[in-house]
Every structure is written in structure tokens, then in C-alpha cells.
PDB file of C-alpha atoms in Angstrom:
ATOM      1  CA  UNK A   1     128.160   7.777 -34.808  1.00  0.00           C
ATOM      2  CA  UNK A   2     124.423   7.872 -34.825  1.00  0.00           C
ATOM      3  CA  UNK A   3     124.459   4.075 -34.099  1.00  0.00           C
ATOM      4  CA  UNK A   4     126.347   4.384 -30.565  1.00  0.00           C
ATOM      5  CA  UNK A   5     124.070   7.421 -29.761  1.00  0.00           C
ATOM      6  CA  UNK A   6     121.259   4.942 -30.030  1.00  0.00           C
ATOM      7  CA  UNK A   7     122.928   2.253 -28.442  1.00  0.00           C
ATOM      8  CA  UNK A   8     123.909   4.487 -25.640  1.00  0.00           C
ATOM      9  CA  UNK A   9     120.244   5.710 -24.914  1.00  0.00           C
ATOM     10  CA  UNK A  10     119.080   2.274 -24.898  1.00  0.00           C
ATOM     11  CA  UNK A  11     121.256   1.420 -22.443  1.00  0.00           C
ATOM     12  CA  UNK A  12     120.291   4.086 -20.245  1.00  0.00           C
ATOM     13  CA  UNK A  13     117.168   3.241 -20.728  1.00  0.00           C
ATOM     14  CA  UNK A  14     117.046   0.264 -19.532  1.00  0.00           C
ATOM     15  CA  UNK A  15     119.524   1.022 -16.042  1.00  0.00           C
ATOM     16  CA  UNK A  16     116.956   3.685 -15.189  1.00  0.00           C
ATOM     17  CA  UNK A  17     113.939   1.011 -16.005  1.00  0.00           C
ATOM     18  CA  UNK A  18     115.780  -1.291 -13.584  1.00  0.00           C
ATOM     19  CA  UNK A  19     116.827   1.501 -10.835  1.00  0.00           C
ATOM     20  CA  UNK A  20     113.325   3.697 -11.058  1.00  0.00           C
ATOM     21  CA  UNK A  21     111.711   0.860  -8.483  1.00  0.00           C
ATOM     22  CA  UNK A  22     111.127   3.156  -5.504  1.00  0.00           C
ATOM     23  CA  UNK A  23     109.088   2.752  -2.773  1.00  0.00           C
ATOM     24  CA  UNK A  24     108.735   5.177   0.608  1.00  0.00           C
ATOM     25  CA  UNK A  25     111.329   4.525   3.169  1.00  0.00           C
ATOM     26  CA  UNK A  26     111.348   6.741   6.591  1.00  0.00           C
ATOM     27  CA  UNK A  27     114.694   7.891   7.421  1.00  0.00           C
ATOM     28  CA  UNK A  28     115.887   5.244   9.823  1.00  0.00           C
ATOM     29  CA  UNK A  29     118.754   8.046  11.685  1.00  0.00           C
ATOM     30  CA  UNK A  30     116.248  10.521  12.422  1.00  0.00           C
ATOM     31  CA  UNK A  31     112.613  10.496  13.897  1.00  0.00           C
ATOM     32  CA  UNK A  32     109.582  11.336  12.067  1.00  0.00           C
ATOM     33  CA  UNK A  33     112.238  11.997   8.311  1.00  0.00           C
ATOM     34  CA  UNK A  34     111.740  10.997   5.132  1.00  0.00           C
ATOM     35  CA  UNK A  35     114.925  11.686   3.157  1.00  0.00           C
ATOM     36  CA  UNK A  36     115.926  10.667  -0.550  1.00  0.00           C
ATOM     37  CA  UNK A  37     118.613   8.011   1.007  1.00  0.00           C
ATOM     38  CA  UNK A  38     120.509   8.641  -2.569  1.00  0.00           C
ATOM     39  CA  UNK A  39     121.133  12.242  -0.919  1.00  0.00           C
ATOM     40  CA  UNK A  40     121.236  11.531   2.413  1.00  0.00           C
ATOM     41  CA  UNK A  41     123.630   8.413   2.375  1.00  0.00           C
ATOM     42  CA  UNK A  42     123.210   7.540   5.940  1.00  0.00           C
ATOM     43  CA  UNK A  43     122.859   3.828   5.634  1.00  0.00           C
ATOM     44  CA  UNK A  44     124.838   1.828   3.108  1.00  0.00           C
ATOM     45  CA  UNK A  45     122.463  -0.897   3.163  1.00  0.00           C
ATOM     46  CA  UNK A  46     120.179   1.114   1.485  1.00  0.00           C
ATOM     47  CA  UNK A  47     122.146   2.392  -1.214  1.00  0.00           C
ATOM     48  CA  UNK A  48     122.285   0.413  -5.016  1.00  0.00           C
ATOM     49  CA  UNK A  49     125.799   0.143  -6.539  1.00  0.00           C
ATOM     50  CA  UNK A  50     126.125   3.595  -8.357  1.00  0.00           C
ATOM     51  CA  UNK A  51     126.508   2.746 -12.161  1.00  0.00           C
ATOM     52  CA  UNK A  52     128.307   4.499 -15.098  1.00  0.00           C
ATOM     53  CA  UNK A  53     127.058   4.029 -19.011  1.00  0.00           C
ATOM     54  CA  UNK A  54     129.200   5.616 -20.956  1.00  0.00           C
ATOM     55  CA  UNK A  55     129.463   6.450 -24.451  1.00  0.00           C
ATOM     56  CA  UNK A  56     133.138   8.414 -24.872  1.00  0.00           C
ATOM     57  CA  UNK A  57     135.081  10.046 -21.931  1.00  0.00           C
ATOM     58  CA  UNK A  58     133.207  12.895 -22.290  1.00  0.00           C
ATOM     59  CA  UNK A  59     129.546  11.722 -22.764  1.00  0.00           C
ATOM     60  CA  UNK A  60     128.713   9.843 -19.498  1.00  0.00           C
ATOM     61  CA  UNK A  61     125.454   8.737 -17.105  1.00  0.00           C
ATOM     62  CA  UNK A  62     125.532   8.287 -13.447  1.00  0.00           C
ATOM     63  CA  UNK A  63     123.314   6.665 -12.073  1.00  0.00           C
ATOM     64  CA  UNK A  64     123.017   6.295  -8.368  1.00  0.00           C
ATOM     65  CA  UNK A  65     120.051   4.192  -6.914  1.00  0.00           C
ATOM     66  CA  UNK A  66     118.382   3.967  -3.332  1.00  0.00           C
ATOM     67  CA  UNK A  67     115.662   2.657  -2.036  1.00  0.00           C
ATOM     68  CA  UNK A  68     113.342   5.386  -2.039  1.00  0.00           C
ATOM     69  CA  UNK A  69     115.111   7.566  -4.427  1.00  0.00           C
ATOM     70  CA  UNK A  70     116.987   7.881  -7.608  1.00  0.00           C
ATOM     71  CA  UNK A  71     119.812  10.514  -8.894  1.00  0.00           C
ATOM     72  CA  UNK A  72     120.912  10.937 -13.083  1.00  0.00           C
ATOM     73  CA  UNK A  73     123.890  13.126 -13.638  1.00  0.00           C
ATOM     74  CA  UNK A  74     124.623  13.587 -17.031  1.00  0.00           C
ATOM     75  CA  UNK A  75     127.601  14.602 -19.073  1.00  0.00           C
ATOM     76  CA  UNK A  76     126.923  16.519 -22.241  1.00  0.00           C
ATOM     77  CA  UNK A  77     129.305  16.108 -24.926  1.00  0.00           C
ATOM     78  CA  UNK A  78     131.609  19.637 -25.259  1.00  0.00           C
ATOM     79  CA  UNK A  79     133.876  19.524 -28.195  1.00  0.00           C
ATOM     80  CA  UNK A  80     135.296  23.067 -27.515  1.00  0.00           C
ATOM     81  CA  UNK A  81     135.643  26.274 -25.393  1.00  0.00           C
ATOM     82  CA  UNK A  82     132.245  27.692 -26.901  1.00  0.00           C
ATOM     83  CA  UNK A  83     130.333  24.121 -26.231  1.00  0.00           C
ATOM     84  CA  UNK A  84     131.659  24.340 -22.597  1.00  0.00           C
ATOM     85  CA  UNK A  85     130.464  27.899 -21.913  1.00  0.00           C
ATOM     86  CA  UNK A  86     127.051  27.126 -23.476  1.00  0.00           C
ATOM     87  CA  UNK A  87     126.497  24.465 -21.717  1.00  0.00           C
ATOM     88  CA  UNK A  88     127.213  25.985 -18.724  1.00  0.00           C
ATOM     89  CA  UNK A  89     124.838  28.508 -19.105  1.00  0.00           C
ATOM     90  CA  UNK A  90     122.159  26.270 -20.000  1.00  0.00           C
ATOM     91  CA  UNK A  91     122.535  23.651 -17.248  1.00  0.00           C
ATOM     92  CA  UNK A  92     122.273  27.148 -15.043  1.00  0.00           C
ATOM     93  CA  UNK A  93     119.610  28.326 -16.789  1.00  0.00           C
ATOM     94  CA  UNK A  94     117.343  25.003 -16.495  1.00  0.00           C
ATOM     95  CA  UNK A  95     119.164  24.725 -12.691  1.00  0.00           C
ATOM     96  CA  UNK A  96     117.970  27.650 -11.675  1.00  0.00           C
ATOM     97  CA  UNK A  97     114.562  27.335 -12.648  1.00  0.00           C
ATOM     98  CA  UNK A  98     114.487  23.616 -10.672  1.00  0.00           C
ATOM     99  CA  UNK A  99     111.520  24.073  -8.528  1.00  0.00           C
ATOM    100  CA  UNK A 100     109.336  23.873 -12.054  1.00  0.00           C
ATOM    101  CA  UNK A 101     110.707  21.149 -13.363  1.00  0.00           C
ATOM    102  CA  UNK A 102     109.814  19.037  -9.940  1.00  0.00           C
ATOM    103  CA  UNK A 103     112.707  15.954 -10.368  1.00  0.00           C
ATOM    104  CA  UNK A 104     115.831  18.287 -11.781  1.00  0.00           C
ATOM    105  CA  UNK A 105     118.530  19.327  -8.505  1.00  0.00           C
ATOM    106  CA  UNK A 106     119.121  22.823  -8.074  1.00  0.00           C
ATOM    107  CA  UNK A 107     122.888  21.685  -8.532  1.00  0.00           C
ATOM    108  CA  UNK A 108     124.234  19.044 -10.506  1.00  0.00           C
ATOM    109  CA  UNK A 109     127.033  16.536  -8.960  1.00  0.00           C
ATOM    110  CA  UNK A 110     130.611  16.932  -9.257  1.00  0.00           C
ATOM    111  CA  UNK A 111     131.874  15.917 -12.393  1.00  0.00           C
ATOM    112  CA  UNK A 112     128.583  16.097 -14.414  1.00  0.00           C
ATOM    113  CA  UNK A 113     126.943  19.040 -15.984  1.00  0.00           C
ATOM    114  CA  UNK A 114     123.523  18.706 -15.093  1.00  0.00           C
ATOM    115  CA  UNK A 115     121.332  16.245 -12.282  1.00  0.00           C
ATOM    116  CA  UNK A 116     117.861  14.868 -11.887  1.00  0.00           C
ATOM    117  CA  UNK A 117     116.901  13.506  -8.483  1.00  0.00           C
ATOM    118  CA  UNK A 118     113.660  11.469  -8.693  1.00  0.00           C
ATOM    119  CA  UNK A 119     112.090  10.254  -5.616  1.00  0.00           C
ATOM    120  CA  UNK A 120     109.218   7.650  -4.615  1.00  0.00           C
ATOM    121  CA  UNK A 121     106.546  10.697  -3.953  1.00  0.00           C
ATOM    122  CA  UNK A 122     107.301  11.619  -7.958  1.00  0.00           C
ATOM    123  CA  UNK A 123     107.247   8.180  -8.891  1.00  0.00           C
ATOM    124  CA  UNK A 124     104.012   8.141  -6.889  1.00  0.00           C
ATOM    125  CA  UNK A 125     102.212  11.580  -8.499  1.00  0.00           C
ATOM    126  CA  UNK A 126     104.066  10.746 -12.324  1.00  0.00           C
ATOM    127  CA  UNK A 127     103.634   8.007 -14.145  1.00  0.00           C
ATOM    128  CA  UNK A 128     107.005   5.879 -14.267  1.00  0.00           C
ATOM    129  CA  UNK A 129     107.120   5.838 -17.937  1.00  0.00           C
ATOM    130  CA  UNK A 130     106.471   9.201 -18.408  1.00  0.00           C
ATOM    131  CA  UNK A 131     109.561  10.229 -16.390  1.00  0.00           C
ATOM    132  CA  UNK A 132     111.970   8.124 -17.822  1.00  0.00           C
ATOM    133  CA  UNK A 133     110.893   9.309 -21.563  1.00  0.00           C
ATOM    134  CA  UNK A 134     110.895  12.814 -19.948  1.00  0.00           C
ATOM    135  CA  UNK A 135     114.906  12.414 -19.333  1.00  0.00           C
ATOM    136  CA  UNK A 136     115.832  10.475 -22.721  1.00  0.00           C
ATOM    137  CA  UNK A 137     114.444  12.974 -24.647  1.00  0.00           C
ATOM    138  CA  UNK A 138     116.002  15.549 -22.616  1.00  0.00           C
ATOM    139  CA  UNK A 139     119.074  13.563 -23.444  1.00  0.00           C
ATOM    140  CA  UNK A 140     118.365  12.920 -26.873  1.00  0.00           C
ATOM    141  CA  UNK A 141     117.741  16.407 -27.288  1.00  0.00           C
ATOM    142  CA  UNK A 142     120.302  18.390 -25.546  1.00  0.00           C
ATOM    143  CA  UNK A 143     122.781  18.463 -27.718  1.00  0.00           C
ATOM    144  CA  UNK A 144     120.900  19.496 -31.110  1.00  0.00           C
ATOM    145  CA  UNK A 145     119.777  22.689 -28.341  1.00  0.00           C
ATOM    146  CA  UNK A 146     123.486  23.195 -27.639  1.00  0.00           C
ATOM    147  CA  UNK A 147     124.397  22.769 -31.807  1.00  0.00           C
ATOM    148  CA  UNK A 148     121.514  25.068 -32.249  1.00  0.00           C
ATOM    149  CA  UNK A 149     123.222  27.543 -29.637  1.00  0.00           C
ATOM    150  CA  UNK A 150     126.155  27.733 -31.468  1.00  0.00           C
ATOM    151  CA  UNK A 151     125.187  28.502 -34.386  1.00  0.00           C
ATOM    152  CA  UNK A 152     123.078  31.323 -33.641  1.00  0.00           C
ATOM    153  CA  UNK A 153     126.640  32.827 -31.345  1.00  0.00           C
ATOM    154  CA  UNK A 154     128.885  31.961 -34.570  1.00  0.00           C
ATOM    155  CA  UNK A 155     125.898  33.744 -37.100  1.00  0.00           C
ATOM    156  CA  UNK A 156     125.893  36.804 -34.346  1.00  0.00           C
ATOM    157  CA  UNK A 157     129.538  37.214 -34.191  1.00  0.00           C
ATOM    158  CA  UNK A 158     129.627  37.029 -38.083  1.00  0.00           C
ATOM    159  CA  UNK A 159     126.976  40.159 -37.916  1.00  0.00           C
ATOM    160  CA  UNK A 160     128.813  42.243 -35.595  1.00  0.00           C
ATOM    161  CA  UNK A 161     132.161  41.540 -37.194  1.00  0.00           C
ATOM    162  CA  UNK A 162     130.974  42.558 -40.483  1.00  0.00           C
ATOM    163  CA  UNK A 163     129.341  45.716 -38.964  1.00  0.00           C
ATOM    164  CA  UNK A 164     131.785  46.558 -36.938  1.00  0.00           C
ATOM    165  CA  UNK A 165     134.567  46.291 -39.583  1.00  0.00           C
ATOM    166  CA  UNK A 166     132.509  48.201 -42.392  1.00  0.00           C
ATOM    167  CA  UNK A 167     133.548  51.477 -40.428  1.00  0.00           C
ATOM    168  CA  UNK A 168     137.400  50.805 -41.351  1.00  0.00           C
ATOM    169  CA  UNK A 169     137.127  50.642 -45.136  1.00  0.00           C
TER     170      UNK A 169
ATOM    171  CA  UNK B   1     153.018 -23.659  -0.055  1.00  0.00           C
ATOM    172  CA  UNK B   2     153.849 -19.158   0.272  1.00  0.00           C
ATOM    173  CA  UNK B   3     150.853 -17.556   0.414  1.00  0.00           C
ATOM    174  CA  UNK B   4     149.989 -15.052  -2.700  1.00  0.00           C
ATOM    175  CA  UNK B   5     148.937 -11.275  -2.217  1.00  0.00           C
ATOM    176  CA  UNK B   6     145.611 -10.346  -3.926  1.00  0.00           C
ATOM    177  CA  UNK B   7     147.775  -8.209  -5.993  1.00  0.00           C
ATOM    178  CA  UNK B   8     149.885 -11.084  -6.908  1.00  0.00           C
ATOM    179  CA  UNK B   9     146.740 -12.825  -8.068  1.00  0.00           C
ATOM    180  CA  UNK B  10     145.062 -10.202  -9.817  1.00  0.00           C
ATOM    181  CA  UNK B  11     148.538 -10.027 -12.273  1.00  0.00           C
ATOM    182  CA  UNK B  12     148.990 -13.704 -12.078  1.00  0.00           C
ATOM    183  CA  UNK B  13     145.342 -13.541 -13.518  1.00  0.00           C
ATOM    184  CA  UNK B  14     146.113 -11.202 -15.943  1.00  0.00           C
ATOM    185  CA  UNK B  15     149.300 -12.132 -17.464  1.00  0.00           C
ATOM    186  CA  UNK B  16     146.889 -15.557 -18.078  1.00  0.00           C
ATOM    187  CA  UNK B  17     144.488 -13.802 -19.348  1.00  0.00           C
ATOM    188  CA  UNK B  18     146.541 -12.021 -21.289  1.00  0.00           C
ATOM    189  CA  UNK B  19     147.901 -15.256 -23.250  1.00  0.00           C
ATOM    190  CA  UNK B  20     144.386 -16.515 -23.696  1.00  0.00           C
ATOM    191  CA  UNK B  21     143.412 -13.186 -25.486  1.00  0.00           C
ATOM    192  CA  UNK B  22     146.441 -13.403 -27.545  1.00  0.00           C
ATOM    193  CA  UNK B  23     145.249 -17.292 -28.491  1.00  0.00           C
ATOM    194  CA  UNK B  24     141.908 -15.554 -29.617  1.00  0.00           C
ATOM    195  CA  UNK B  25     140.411 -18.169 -26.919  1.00  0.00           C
ATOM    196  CA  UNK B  26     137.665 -15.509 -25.950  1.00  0.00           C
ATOM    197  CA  UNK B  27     135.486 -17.818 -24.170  1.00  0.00           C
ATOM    198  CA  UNK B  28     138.231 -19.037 -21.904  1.00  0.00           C
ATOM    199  CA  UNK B  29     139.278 -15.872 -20.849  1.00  0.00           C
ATOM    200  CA  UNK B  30     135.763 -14.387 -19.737  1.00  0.00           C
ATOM    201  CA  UNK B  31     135.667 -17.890 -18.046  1.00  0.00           C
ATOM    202  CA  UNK B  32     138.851 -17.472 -16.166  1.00  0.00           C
ATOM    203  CA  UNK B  33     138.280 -13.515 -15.406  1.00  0.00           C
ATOM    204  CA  UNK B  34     134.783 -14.665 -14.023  1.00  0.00           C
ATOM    205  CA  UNK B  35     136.678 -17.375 -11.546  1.00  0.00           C
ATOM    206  CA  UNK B  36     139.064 -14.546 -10.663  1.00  0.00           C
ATOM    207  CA  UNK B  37     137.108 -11.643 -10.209  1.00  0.00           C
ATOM    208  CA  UNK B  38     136.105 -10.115  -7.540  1.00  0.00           C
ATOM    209  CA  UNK B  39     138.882 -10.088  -6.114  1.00  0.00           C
ATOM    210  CA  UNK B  40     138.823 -11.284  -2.363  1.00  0.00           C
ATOM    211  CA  UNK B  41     139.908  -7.841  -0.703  1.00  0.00           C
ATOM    212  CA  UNK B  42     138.379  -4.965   0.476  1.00  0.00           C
ATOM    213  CA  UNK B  43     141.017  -2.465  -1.305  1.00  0.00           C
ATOM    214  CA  UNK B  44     139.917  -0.234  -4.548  1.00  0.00           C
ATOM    215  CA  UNK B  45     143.318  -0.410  -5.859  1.00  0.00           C
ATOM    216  CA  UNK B  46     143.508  -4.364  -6.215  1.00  0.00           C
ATOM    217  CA  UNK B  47     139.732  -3.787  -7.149  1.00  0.00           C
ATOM    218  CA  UNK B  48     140.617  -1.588 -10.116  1.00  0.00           C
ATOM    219  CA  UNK B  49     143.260  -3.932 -11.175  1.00  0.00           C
ATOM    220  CA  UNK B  50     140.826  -6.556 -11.832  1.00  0.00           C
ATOM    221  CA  UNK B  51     138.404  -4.405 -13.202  1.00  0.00           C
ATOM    222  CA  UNK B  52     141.002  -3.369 -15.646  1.00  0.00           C
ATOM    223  CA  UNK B  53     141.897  -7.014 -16.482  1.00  0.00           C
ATOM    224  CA  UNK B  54     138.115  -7.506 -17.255  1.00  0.00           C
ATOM    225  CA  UNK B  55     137.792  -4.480 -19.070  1.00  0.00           C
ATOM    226  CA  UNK B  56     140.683  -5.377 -21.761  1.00  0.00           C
ATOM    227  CA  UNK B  57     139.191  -8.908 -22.040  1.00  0.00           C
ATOM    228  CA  UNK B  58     135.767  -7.073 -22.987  1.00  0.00           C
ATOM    229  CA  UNK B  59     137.438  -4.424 -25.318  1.00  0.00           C
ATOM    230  CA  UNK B  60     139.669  -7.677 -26.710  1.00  0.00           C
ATOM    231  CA  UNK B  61     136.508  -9.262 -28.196  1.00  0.00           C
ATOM    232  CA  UNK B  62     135.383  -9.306 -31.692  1.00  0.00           C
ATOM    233  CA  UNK B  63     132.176  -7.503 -31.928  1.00  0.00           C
ATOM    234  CA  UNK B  64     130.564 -10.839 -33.955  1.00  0.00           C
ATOM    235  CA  UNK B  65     131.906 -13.095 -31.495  1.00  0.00           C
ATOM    236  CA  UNK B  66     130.037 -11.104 -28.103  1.00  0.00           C
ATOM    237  CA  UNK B  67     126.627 -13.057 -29.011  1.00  0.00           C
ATOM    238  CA  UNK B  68     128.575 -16.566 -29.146  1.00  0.00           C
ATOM    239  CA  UNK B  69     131.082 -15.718 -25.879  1.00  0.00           C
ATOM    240  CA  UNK B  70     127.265 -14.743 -23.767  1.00  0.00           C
ATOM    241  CA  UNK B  71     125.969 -17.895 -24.740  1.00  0.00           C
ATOM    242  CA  UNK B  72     128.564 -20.251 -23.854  1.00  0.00           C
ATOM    243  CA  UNK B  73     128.115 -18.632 -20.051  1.00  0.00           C
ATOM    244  CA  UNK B  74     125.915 -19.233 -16.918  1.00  0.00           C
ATOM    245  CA  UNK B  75     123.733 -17.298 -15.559  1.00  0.00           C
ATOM    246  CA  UNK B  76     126.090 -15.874 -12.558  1.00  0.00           C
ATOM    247  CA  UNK B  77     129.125 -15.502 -15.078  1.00  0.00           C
ATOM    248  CA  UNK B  78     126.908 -13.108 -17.391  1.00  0.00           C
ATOM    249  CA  UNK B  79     125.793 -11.231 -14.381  1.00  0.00           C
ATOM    250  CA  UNK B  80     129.159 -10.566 -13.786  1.00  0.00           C
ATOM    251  CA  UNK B  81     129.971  -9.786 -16.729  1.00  0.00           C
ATOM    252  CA  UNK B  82     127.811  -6.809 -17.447  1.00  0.00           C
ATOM    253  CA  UNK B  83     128.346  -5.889 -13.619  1.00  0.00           C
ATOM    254  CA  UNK B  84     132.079  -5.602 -15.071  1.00  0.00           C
ATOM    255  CA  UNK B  85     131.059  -3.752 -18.435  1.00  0.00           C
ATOM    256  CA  UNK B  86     129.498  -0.727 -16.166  1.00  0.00           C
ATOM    257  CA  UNK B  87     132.539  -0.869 -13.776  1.00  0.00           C
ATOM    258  CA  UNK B  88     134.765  -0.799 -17.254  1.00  0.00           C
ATOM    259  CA  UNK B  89     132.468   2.162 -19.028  1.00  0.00           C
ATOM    260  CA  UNK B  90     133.159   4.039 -15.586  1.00  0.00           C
ATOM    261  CA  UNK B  91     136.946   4.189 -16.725  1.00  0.00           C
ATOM    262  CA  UNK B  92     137.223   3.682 -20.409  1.00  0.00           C
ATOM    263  CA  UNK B  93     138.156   6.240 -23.396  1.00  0.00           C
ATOM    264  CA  UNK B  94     136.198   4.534 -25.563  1.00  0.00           C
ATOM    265  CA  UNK B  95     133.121   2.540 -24.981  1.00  0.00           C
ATOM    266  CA  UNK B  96     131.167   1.287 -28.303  1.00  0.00           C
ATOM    267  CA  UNK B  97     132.511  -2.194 -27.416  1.00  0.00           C
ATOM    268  CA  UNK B  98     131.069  -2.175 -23.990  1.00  0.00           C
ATOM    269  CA  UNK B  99     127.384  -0.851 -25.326  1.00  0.00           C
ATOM    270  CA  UNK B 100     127.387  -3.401 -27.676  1.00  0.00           C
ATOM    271  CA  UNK B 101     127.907  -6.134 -24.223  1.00  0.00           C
ATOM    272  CA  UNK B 102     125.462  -3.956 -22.824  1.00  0.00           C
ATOM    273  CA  UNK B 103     123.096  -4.883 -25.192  1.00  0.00           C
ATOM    274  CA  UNK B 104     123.819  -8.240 -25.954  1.00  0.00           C
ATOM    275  CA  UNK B 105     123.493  -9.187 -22.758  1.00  0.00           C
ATOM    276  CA  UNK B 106     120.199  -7.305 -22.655  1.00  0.00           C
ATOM    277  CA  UNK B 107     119.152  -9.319 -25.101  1.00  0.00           C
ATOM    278  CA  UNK B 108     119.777 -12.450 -23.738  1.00  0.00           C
ATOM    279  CA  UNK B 109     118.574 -12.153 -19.920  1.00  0.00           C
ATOM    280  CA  UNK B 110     116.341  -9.272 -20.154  1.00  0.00           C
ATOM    281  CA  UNK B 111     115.822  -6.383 -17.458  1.00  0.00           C
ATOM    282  CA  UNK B 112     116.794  -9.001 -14.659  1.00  0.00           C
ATOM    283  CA  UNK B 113     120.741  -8.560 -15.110  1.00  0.00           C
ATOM    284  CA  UNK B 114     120.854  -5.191 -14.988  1.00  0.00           C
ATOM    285  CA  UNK B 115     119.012  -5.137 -11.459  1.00  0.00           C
ATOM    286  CA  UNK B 116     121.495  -7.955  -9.737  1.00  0.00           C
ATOM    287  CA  UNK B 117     124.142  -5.141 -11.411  1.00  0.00           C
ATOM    288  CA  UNK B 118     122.350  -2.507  -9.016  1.00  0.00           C
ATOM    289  CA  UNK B 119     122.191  -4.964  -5.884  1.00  0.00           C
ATOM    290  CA  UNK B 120     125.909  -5.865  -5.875  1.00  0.00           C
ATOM    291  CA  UNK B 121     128.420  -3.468  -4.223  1.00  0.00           C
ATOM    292  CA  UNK B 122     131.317  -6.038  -4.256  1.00  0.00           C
ATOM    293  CA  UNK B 123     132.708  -4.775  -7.457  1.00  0.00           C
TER     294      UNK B 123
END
């Protein structure tokens, strides 16, 4: 199991190596713009061929390339009710606090639980490197934090329970 | 001589494919899904079909023989190959078989493969 988990992040790895070449591109629609075409979508000529690595049906990678922009939308692995709900609330949790960490969207896309958008301006003001180790160890990561989650719910619950149920005997 | 539909093709090319999987010829049947594929038409239901087609020849594969099948192709057939193993992770239950392409192919041509992946919409 730990092998595919490697092999997976290598191969995301390397797709966002290949699709993080960005360079500025004015919106060609409307004067005087500079849009993330990835968001925009106005011109398919500047849009990459969006491109899935997977590792199970649940555990996926999006990753959509433009010209002057790039979008990750990640899947993270939920095995049950309790996974899903924590991982909703921590997608919202980091999703709401977007504006600080600069390249995550203040929504992630349909289908996937959470979304980075990285444009040529970041790419420009962070080193390239830097950014893609940023999101595969935010990858790598993720799901030890949701694990970790869990277990501090299930150890709760045990506490109250126990309280709770000291009263009746 | 009738003309075939492009869905006719894409299950003539499977039901070949198909027979060479089932002769273990694994090299022969990338080669003949790369002559097939893409498919010459515009619709995303004949173009799943032969993404599917491809797909089951890459899952069909022993994982020893992936380094062998890669280097008995050109450069345009691996291209489309691992343009075909992210169209097949997009859809697949299970996809160990399809990193391990991934990476094989990785290590044969480097970075360059994955970035004619990102160039061609065709698939």
C-alpha cells in the first residue's frame, strides 16, 4: 500500500513539473485583463488537456493546465462517514482561510475536496520548486492529519461515553 | 466496399485486440491499439470506447513485461500510450497498473512525454 502511495506522488510530481511552465498571458476577450485562462476558459487554444492521476476511485488529481495558469484538485481518500465529515471540515477550514495561503481557491472544483490555483505572478514571486514540494507534502500529509482527526473524535467520544454512562450504574 | 462507422471500428478493434491479449501477444496489441486510436471522430462516446479498449490492454499487461512492451515502441506510440494511461486513470477502479506505466514510461523518455500528454486534446 505504501508502495502505490509513493508511486502515486511521483507521478504527480512529475505532471505538475511538466504543467507548472507558466508565463503571463493578457486576456485576449477583454481589454487591459489578465485572467488565469484555467479559470476563465475563454479560448480553447490556450487551454492544456486536463489530466487525471489516479491512485483508487477515491484518491484522485486533476490537473488542469493553461498557459498562464495552473489548477490541482485533489481527492482525499474517505473510508467512512466520520473521514467524509472531517474532511469536510478541514478542506473548509484551510478554504476559508485562502487569502493566506496565496495559491489555494476559496472553493474547490466539483468532484474534488480541496483546489490550488497557481498562476504565472506566483510562479513569478515563489520559487517553482518550492510550490510544487509545498502541495506534495500537503498531499503526503493530509491524510495522517485526517487519521490524526479521528482518533482524537473516537478517544473524545470514548470520554464522554464513559462519563456520561457512569451516572446509570 | 460498405463503409464502417467509427463505432464499428472501435469494436472491430477491440474484439482484435481482445484475441491478441488472450494470445499473451502484449506487444502486438499496444501496437494495434496505437494504429487504432484516436479514433477519427469528434464524439466522446466512440472516444471512450477506445479509451476503454486501451485501458484493458494496459490493465492486461504483466507488471514485468511493461519495461519490455515500452521498449519495443516508437517514440509517438509511447506518447500515446501514457496520453492513454491518464485518459484510463480518469475512469478506472483500480490504478496500480497504470502508475507503474506511468513510471516506466517516465523512465524511459523523461519529463518530455508527459508535456506532449498536456499539448494533445485529441484524446
Amino acid at each position: 500500500m505504501a508502495q502505490t502511495l509513493k508511486t502515486y506522488l511521483t507521478a504527480i510530481r512529475a505532471t505538475l513539473d511538466a504543467a507548472l511552465c507558466l508565463r503571463n498571458f493578457a486576456s485576449q476577450m477583454v481589454e487591459r485583463h489578465n485572467k488565469p485562462e484555467v479559470e476563465a476558459r475563454l479560448n480553447k487554444e490556450l487551454l492544456l488537456q486536463p489530466l487525471v492521476v489516479a491512485r483508487n476511485e477515491t484518491e484522485k488529481t486533476l490537473i488542469e493546465g493553461s498557459i498562464n495558469s495552473l489548477r490541482v484538485s485533489i481527492c482525499i481518500k474517505q473510508s467512512d462517514q466520520m473521514d467524509e465529515f472531517l474532511v469536510d471540515r478541514f478542506s473548509r477550514f484551510l478554504a476559508q482561510r485562502a487569502e493566506e495561503f496565496v495559491i489555494l481557491r476559496r472553493t474547490a472544483c466539483k468532484g474534488y475536496d480541496i483546489s490550488f490555483l497557481i498562476t504565472n505572478f506566483h510562479v513569478e514571486t515563489m520559487k517553482r520548486d518550492e510550490l510544487i514540494e509545498f502541495i506534495m507534502h500537503f498531499m503526503a500529509e493530509v491524510n495522517s492529519e485526517i487519521s490524526i482527526m479521528k482518533l482524537a473524535v473516537n478517544a473524545r467520544a470514548r470520554v464522554v461515553a464513559n462519563t456520561f454512562l457512569k451516572e446509570f450504574v | 466496399m460498405p463503409k464502417i462507422s467509427a463505432v464499428e471500428h472501435v469494436e472491430e478493434a477491440a474484439e482484435r485486440t481482445q484475441d491478441l491479449i488472450g494470445a499473451s501477444n502484449w506487444n502486438a496489441a499496444i501496437q494495434h491499439c496505437c494504429e487504432v486510436c484516436p479514433p477519427k471522430s469528434k464524439e466522446a462516446h466512440i472516444r471512450a470506447l477506445a479509451g476503454g479498449v486501451f485501458g484493458s490492454v494496459l490493465q492486461a499487461v504483466p507488471s514485468d513485461q511493461i519495461a519490455d512492451v515500452i521498449a519495443a515502441l516508437d517514440t509517438p506510440q509511447k506518447t500515446l500510450v501514457m496520453k492513454y494511461t491518464y485518459k484510463a486513470m480518469g475512469s478506472s477502479e483500480e490504478c496500480a497498473k497504470l502508475l507503474k506505466w506511468h513510471g516506466a514510461l517516465m523512465a524511459d523518455s523523461g519529463r518530455g512525454i508527459i508535456c506532449r500528454a498536456l499539448a494533445d486534446r485529441k484524446i
